[in-house]
């Protein structure tokens, strides 16, 4: 069964937690009453008294063909800007892009930007890395905006632990000033651009931002766009509509 938090079956295509029922389910863990209570729960779909089903801790969904697709672990669910995100779903979408050998997505937080997604993409020793813009565009065709990572880190291979699983603690810290933009750095050219750059640096937590780097390619998102408009109003006394950040996403254009 693929169930929601209230043990209701979820529709086709909707992620939920995978449970196993039937005669093959054991009675619990020997000598582990606490773990048994957590993992072996009453089976509401069985007509057998005392029947249990097992919580796997896996996130999955049924596809249109009735097959179960594994998405990740429940403990890899995160909440970013109010949205609950299955990291495995983002990773699966990344792996489908041409040239990507493997991928892992983590959530981290910085004092200025807050919670965000960081994608680590492995291309193999001889692979040709895709640009952040290419990865972002590929994901945008499959996922909503809030599920597209803010930062992409390219690697030859992902670090593994002794059991052959990805060692998330060994992943390198992202370079905050790389930002993922393909634009060549150009410094602010006048006082207006310098003031705007100061606002952007504070919001995005970066030491340097060029005037042609698009806001949403260097860690910006819709919530930060709202804050950007507010700070521009405070500093310049100009009321910009929120859509202007999407239509004019660089410092040069906004200036």
JSON list of N, CA, C and O in Angstrom, two decimals, residues 147-181:
[
{"chain": "A", "resi": 147, "resn": "UNK", "atom": "N", "xyz": [10.54, 23.12, -6.29]},
{"chain": "A", "resi": 147, "resn": "UNK", "atom": "CA", "xyz": [11.31, 21.89, -6.21]},
{"chain": "A", "resi": 147, "resn": "UNK", "atom": "C", "xyz": [12.62, 21.95, -7.01]},
{"chain": "A", "resi": 147, "resn": "UNK", "atom": "O", "xyz": [13.40, 21.00, -6.98]},
{"chain": "A", "resi": 148, "resn": "UNK", "atom": "N", "xyz": [12.86, 23.04, -7.72]},
{"chain": "A", "resi": 148, "resn": "UNK", "atom": "CA", "xyz": [14.09, 23.19, -8.50]},
{"chain": "A", "resi": 148, "resn": "UNK", "atom": "C", "xyz": [15.19, 23.70, -7.57]},
{"chain": "A", "resi": 148, "resn": "UNK", "atom": "O", "xyz": [15.03, 24.75, -6.94]},
{"chain": "A", "resi": 149, "resn": "UNK", "atom": "N", "xyz": [16.32, 22.98, -7.46]},
{"chain": "A", "resi": 149, "resn": "UNK", "atom": "CA", "xyz": [17.39, 23.41, -6.55]},
{"chain": "A", "resi": 149, "resn": "UNK", "atom": "C", "xyz": [17.91, 24.81, -6.87]},
{"chain": "A", "resi": 149, "resn": "UNK", "atom": "O", "xyz": [17.90, 25.25, -8.03]},
{"chain": "A", "resi": 150, "resn": "UNK", "atom": "N", "xyz": [18.36, 25.50, -5.83]},
{"chain": "A", "resi": 150, "resn": "UNK", "atom": "CA", "xyz": [18.95, 26.83, -6.00]},
{"chain": "A", "resi": 150, "resn": "UNK", "atom": "C", "xyz": [20.40, 26.76, -6.45]},
{"chain": "A", "resi": 150, "resn": "UNK", "atom": "O", "xyz": [20.90, 27.66, -7.11]},
{"chain": "A", "resi": 151, "resn": "UNK", "atom": "N", "xyz": [21.09, 25.69, -6.05]},
{"chain": "A", "resi": 151, "resn": "UNK", "atom": "CA", "xyz": [22.51, 25.56, -6.32]},
{"chain": "A", "resi": 151, "resn": "UNK", "atom": "C", "xyz": [22.79, 24.17, -6.90]},
{"chain": "A", "resi": 151, "resn": "UNK", "atom": "O", "xyz": [22.20, 23.18, -6.47]},
{"chain": "A", "resi": 152, "resn": "UNK", "atom": "N", "xyz": [23.68, 24.11, -7.91]},
{"chain": "A", "resi": 152, "resn": "UNK", "atom": "CA", "xyz": [24.09, 22.85, -8.52]},
{"chain": "A", "resi": 152, "resn": "UNK", "atom": "C", "xyz": [25.60, 22.71, -8.38]},
{"chain": "A", "resi": 152, "resn": "UNK", "atom": "O", "xyz": [26.34, 23.63, -8.69]},
{"chain": "A", "resi": 153, "resn": "UNK", "atom": "N", "xyz": [26.03, 21.55, -7.91]},
{"chain": "A", "resi": 153, "resn": "UNK", "atom": "CA", "xyz": [27.46, 21.26, -7.74]},
{"chain": "A", "resi": 153, "resn": "UNK", "atom": "C", "xyz": [27.79, 20.05, -8.61]},
{"chain": "A", "resi": 153, "resn": "UNK", "atom": "O", "xyz": [27.21, 18.97, -8.43]},
{"chain": "A", "resi": 154, "resn": "UNK", "atom": "N", "xyz": [28.70, 20.22, -9.56]},
{"chain": "A", "resi": 154, "resn": "UNK", "atom": "CA", "xyz": [29.09, 19.12, -10.44]},
{"chain": "A", "resi": 154, "resn": "UNK", "atom": "C", "xyz": [30.24, 18.32, -9.84]},
{"chain": "A", "resi": 154, "resn": "UNK", "atom": "O", "xyz": [31.20, 18.90, -9.32]},
{"chain": "A", "resi": 155, "resn": "UNK", "atom": "N", "xyz": [30.16, 16.99, -9.91]},
{"chain": "A", "resi": 155, "resn": "UNK", "atom": "CA", "xyz": [31.18, 16.10, -9.39]},
{"chain": "A", "resi": 155, "resn": "UNK", "atom": "C", "xyz": [31.44, 14.98, -10.40]},
{"chain": "A", "resi": 155, "resn": "UNK", "atom": "O", "xyz": [30.57, 14.64, -11.21]},
{"chain": "A", "resi": 156, "resn": "UNK", "atom": "N", "xyz": [32.65, 14.40, -10.34]},
{"chain": "A", "resi": 156, "resn": "UNK", "atom": "CA", "xyz": [32.93, 13.22, -11.17]},
{"chain": "A", "resi": 156, "resn": "UNK", "atom": "C", "xyz": [32.14, 12.03, -10.65]},
{"chain": "A", "resi": 156, "resn": "UNK", "atom": "O", "xyz": [31.49, 11.31, -11.41]},
{"chain": "A", "resi": 157, "resn": "UNK", "atom": "N", "xyz": [32.17, 11.82, -9.32]},
{"chain": "A", "resi": 157, "resn": "UNK", "atom": "CA", "xyz": [31.42, 10.75, -8.68]},
{"chain": "A", "resi": 157, "resn": "UNK", "atom": "C", "xyz": [30.91, 11.25, -7.33]},
{"chain": "A", "resi": 157, "resn": "UNK", "atom": "O", "xyz": [31.45, 12.20, -6.77]},
{"chain": "A", "resi": 158, "resn": "UNK", "atom": "N", "xyz": [29.89, 10.60, -6.82]},
{"chain": "A", "resi": 158, "resn": "UNK", "atom": "CA", "xyz": [29.38, 10.92, -5.50]},
{"chain": "A", "resi": 158, "resn": "UNK", "atom": "C", "xyz": [30.14, 10.14, -4.45]},
{"chain": "A", "resi": 158, "resn": "UNK", "atom": "O", "xyz": [30.47, 8.97, -4.67]},
{"chain": "A", "resi": 159, "resn": "UNK", "atom": "N", "xyz": [30.44, 10.73, -3.29]},
{"chain": "A", "resi": 159, "resn": "UNK", "atom": "CA", "xyz": [31.14, 10.00, -2.23]},
{"chain": "A", "resi": 159, "resn": "UNK", "atom": "C", "xyz": [30.25, 8.91, -1.64]},
{"chain": "A", "resi": 159, "resn": "UNK", "atom": "O", "xyz": [29.06, 9.14, -1.40]},
{"chain": "A", "resi": 160, "resn": "UNK", "atom": "N", "xyz": [30.83, 7.71, -1.43]},
{"chain": "A", "resi": 160, "resn": "UNK", "atom": "CA", "xyz": [30.07, 6.59, -0.90]},
{"chain": "A", "resi": 160, "resn": "UNK", "atom": "C", "xyz": [30.61, 6.18, 0.45]},
{"chain": "A", "resi": 160, "resn": "UNK", "atom": "O", "xyz": [31.80, 6.34, 0.73]},
{"chain": "A", "resi": 161, "resn": "UNK", "atom": "N", "xyz": [29.74, 5.62, 1.29]},
{"chain": "A", "resi": 161, "resn": "UNK", "atom": "CA", "xyz": [30.21, 5.08, 2.57]},
{"chain": "A", "resi": 161, "resn": "UNK", "atom": "C", "xyz": [30.55, 3.60, 2.42]},
{"chain": "A", "resi": 161, "resn": "UNK", "atom": "O", "xyz": [30.50, 3.04, 1.31]},
{"chain": "A", "resi": 162, "resn": "UNK", "atom": "N", "xyz": [30.87, 2.95, 3.52]},
{"chain": "A", "resi": 162, "resn": "UNK", "atom": "CA", "xyz": [31.34, 1.56, 3.47]},
{"chain": "A", "resi": 162, "resn": "UNK", "atom": "C", "xyz": [30.28, 0.60, 2.93]},
{"chain": "A", "resi": 162, "resn": "UNK", "atom": "O", "xyz": [30.62, -0.44, 2.36]},
{"chain": "A", "resi": 163, "resn": "UNK", "atom": "N", "xyz": [28.99, 0.95, 3.07]},
{"chain": "A", "resi": 163, "resn": "UNK", "atom": "CA", "xyz": [27.93, 0.08, 2.58]},
{"chain": "A", "resi": 163, "resn": "UNK", "atom": "C", "xyz": [27.53, 0.38, 1.15]},
{"chain": "A", "resi": 163, "resn": "UNK", "atom": "O", "xyz": [26.58, -0.20, 0.62]},
{"chain": "A", "resi": 164, "resn": "UNK", "atom": "N", "xyz": [28.25, 1.32, 0.50]},
{"chain": "A", "resi": 164, "resn": "UNK", "atom": "CA", "xyz": [27.99, 1.62, -0.90]},
{"chain": "A", "resi": 164, "resn": "UNK", "atom": "C", "xyz": [26.90, 2.64, -1.13]},
{"chain": "A", "resi": 164, "resn": "UNK", "atom": "O", "xyz": [26.53, 2.91, -2.28]},
{"chain": "A", "resi": 165, "resn": "UNK", "atom": "N", "xyz": [26.39, 3.27, -0.06]},
{"chain": "A", "resi": 165, "resn": "UNK", "atom": "CA", "xyz": [25.38, 4.31, -0.20]},
{"chain": "A", "resi": 165, "resn": "UNK", "atom": "C", "xyz": [26.05, 5.68, -0.20]},
{"chain": "A", "resi": 165, "resn": "UNK", "atom": "O", "xyz": [27.18, 5.84, 0.26]},
{"chain": "A", "resi": 166, "resn": "UNK", "atom": "N", "xyz": [25.33, 6.67, -0.73]},
{"chain": "A", "resi": 166, "resn": "UNK", "atom": "CA", "xyz": [25.89, 8.03, -0.79]},
{"chain": "A", "resi": 166, "resn": "UNK", "atom": "C", "xyz": [26.14, 8.55, 0.62]},
{"chain": "A", "resi": 166, "resn": "UNK", "atom": "O", "xyz": [25.26, 8.51, 1.48]},
{"chain": "A", "resi": 167, "resn": "UNK", "atom": "N", "xyz": [27.36, 9.01, 0.84]},
{"chain": "A", "resi": 167, "resn": "UNK", "atom": "CA", "xyz": [27.73, 9.58, 2.14]},
{"chain": "A", "resi": 167, "resn": "UNK", "atom": "C", "xyz": [27.44, 11.08, 2.09]},
{"chain": "A", "resi": 167, "resn": "UNK", "atom": "O", "xyz": [28.25, 11.87, 1.62]},
{"chain": "A", "resi": 168, "resn": "UNK", "atom": "N", "xyz": [26.27, 11.45, 2.56]},
{"chain": "A", "resi": 168, "resn": "UNK", "atom": "CA", "xyz": [25.84, 12.85, 2.47]},
{"chain": "A", "resi": 168, "resn": "UNK", "atom": "C", "xyz": [26.73, 13.78, 3.30]},
{"chain": "A", "resi": 168, "resn": "UNK", "atom": "O", "xyz": [26.89, 14.94, 2.96]},
{"chain": "A", "resi": 169, "resn": "UNK", "atom": "N", "xyz": [27.30, 13.25, 4.36]},
{"chain": "A", "resi": 169, "resn": "UNK", "atom": "CA", "xyz": [28.17, 14.09, 5.21]},
{"chain": "A", "resi": 169, "resn": "UNK", "atom": "C", "xyz": [29.49, 14.41, 4.51]},
{"chain": "A", "resi": 169, "resn": "UNK", "atom": "O", "xyz": [30.18, 15.35, 4.90]},
{"chain": "A", "resi": 170, "resn": "UNK", "atom": "N", "xyz": [29.85, 13.63, 3.49]},
{"chain": "A", "resi": 170, "resn": "UNK", "atom": "CA", "xyz": [31.11, 13.86, 2.78]},
{"chain": "A", "resi": 170, "resn": "UNK", "atom": "C", "xyz": [30.95, 14.74, 1.55]},
{"chain": "A", "resi": 170, "resn": "UNK", "atom": "O", "xyz": [31.92, 15.02, 0.85]},
{"chain": "A", "resi": 171, "resn": "UNK", "atom": "N", "xyz": [29.72, 15.18, 1.27]},
{"chain": "A", "resi": 171, "resn": "UNK", "atom": "CA", "xyz": [29.50, 16.05, 0.12]},
{"chain": "A", "resi": 171, "resn": "UNK", "atom": "C", "xyz": [30.16, 17.41, 0.37]},
{"chain": "A", "resi": 171, "resn": "UNK", "atom": "O", "xyz": [30.05, 17.95, 1.47]},
{"chain": "A", "resi": 172, "resn": "UNK", "atom": "N", "xyz": [30.83, 17.97, -0.63]},
{"chain": "A", "resi": 172, "resn": "UNK", "atom": "CA", "xyz": [31.51, 19.26, -0.41]},
{"chain": "A", "resi": 172, "resn": "UNK", "atom": "C", "xyz": [30.52, 20.40, -0.24]},
{"chain": "A", "resi": 172, "resn": "UNK", "atom": "O", "xyz": [29.41, 20.37, -0.79]},
{"chain": "A", "resi": 173, "resn": "UNK", "atom": "N", "xyz": [30.91, 21.38, 0.52]},
{"chain": "A", "resi": 173, "resn": "UNK", "atom": "CA", "xyz": [30.08, 22.58, 0.66]},
{"chain": "A", "resi": 173, "resn": "UNK", "atom": "C", "xyz": [30.02, 23.32, -0.66]},
{"chain": "A", "resi": 173, "resn": "UNK", "atom": "O", "xyz": [31.03, 23.42, -1.37]},
{"chain": "A", "resi": 174, "resn": "UNK", "atom": "N", "xyz": [28.85, 23.81, -1.06]},
{"chain": "A", "resi": 174, "resn": "UNK", "atom": "CA", "xyz": [28.76, 24.53, -2.34]},
{"chain": "A", "resi": 174, "resn": "UNK", "atom": "C", "xyz": [29.52, 25.85, -2.29]},
{"chain": "A", "resi": 174, "resn": "UNK", "atom": "O", "xyz": [29.64, 26.47, -1.23]},
{"chain": "A", "resi": 175, "resn": "UNK", "atom": "N", "xyz": [30.05, 26.23, -3.43]},
{"chain": "A", "resi": 175, "resn": "UNK", "atom": "CA", "xyz": [30.73, 27.52, -3.56]},
{"chain": "A", "resi": 175, "resn": "UNK", "atom": "C", "xyz": [29.66, 28.60, -3.67]},
{"chain": "A", "resi": 175, "resn": "UNK", "atom": "O", "xyz": [28.96, 28.69, -4.67]},
{"chain": "A", "resi": 176, "resn": "UNK", "atom": "N", "xyz": [29.52, 29.38, -2.62]},
{"chain": "A", "resi": 176, "resn": "UNK", "atom": "CA", "xyz": [28.43, 30.36, -2.59]},
{"chain": "A", "resi": 176, "resn": "UNK", "atom": "C", "xyz": [28.52, 31.39, -3.70]},
{"chain": "A", "resi": 176, "resn": "UNK", "atom": "O", "xyz": [27.52, 31.91, -4.17]},
{"chain": "A", "resi": 177, "resn": "UNK", "atom": "N", "xyz": [29.72, 31.70, -4.17]},
{"chain": "A", "resi": 177, "resn": "UNK", "atom": "CA", "xyz": [29.86, 32.73, -5.19]},
{"chain": "A", "resi": 177, "resn": "UNK", "atom": "C", "xyz": [29.83, 32.18, -6.60]},
{"chain": "A", "resi": 177, "resn": "UNK", "atom": "O", "xyz": [29.88, 32.93, -7.57]},
{"chain": "A", "resi": 178, "resn": "UNK", "atom": "N", "xyz": [29.75, 30.83, -6.73]},
{"chain": "A", "resi": 178, "resn": "UNK", "atom": "CA", "xyz": [29.60, 30.30, -8.08]},
{"chain": "A", "resi": 178, "resn": "UNK", "atom": "C", "xyz": [28.18, 30.55, -8.58]},
{"chain": "A", "resi": 178, "resn": "UNK", "atom": "O", "xyz": [27.97, 30.88, -9.73]},
{"chain": "A", "resi": 179, "resn": "UNK", "atom": "N", "xyz": [27.22, 30.35, -7.68]},
{"chain": "A", "resi": 179, "resn": "UNK", "atom": "CA", "xyz": [25.85, 30.75, -7.93]},
{"chain": "A", "resi": 179, "resn": "UNK", "atom": "C", "xyz": [25.09, 30.01, -9.00]},
{"chain": "A", "resi": 179, "resn": "UNK", "atom": "O", "xyz": [23.89, 30.02, -9.03]},
{"chain": "A", "resi": 180, "resn": "UNK", "atom": "N", "xyz": [25.78, 29.38, -9.93]},
{"chain": "A", "resi": 180, "resn": "UNK", "atom": "CA", "xyz": [25.08, 28.66, -10.98]},
{"chain": "A", "resi": 180, "resn": "UNK", "atom": "C", "xyz": [24.77, 29.49, -12.20]},
{"chain": "A", "resi": 180, "resn": "UNK", "atom": "O", "xyz": [24.20, 29.01, -13.16]},
{"chain": "A", "resi": 181, "resn": "UNK", "atom": "N", "xyz": [25.12, 30.76, -12.24]},
{"chain": "A", "resi": 181, "resn": "UNK", "atom": "CA", "xyz": [24.85, 31.59, -13.39]},
{"chain": "A", "resi": 181, "resn": "UNK", "atom": "C", "xyz": [25.95, 31.43, -14.43]},
{"chain": "A", "resi": 181, "resn": "UNK", "atom": "O", "xyz": [27.13, 31.26, -14.11]}
]
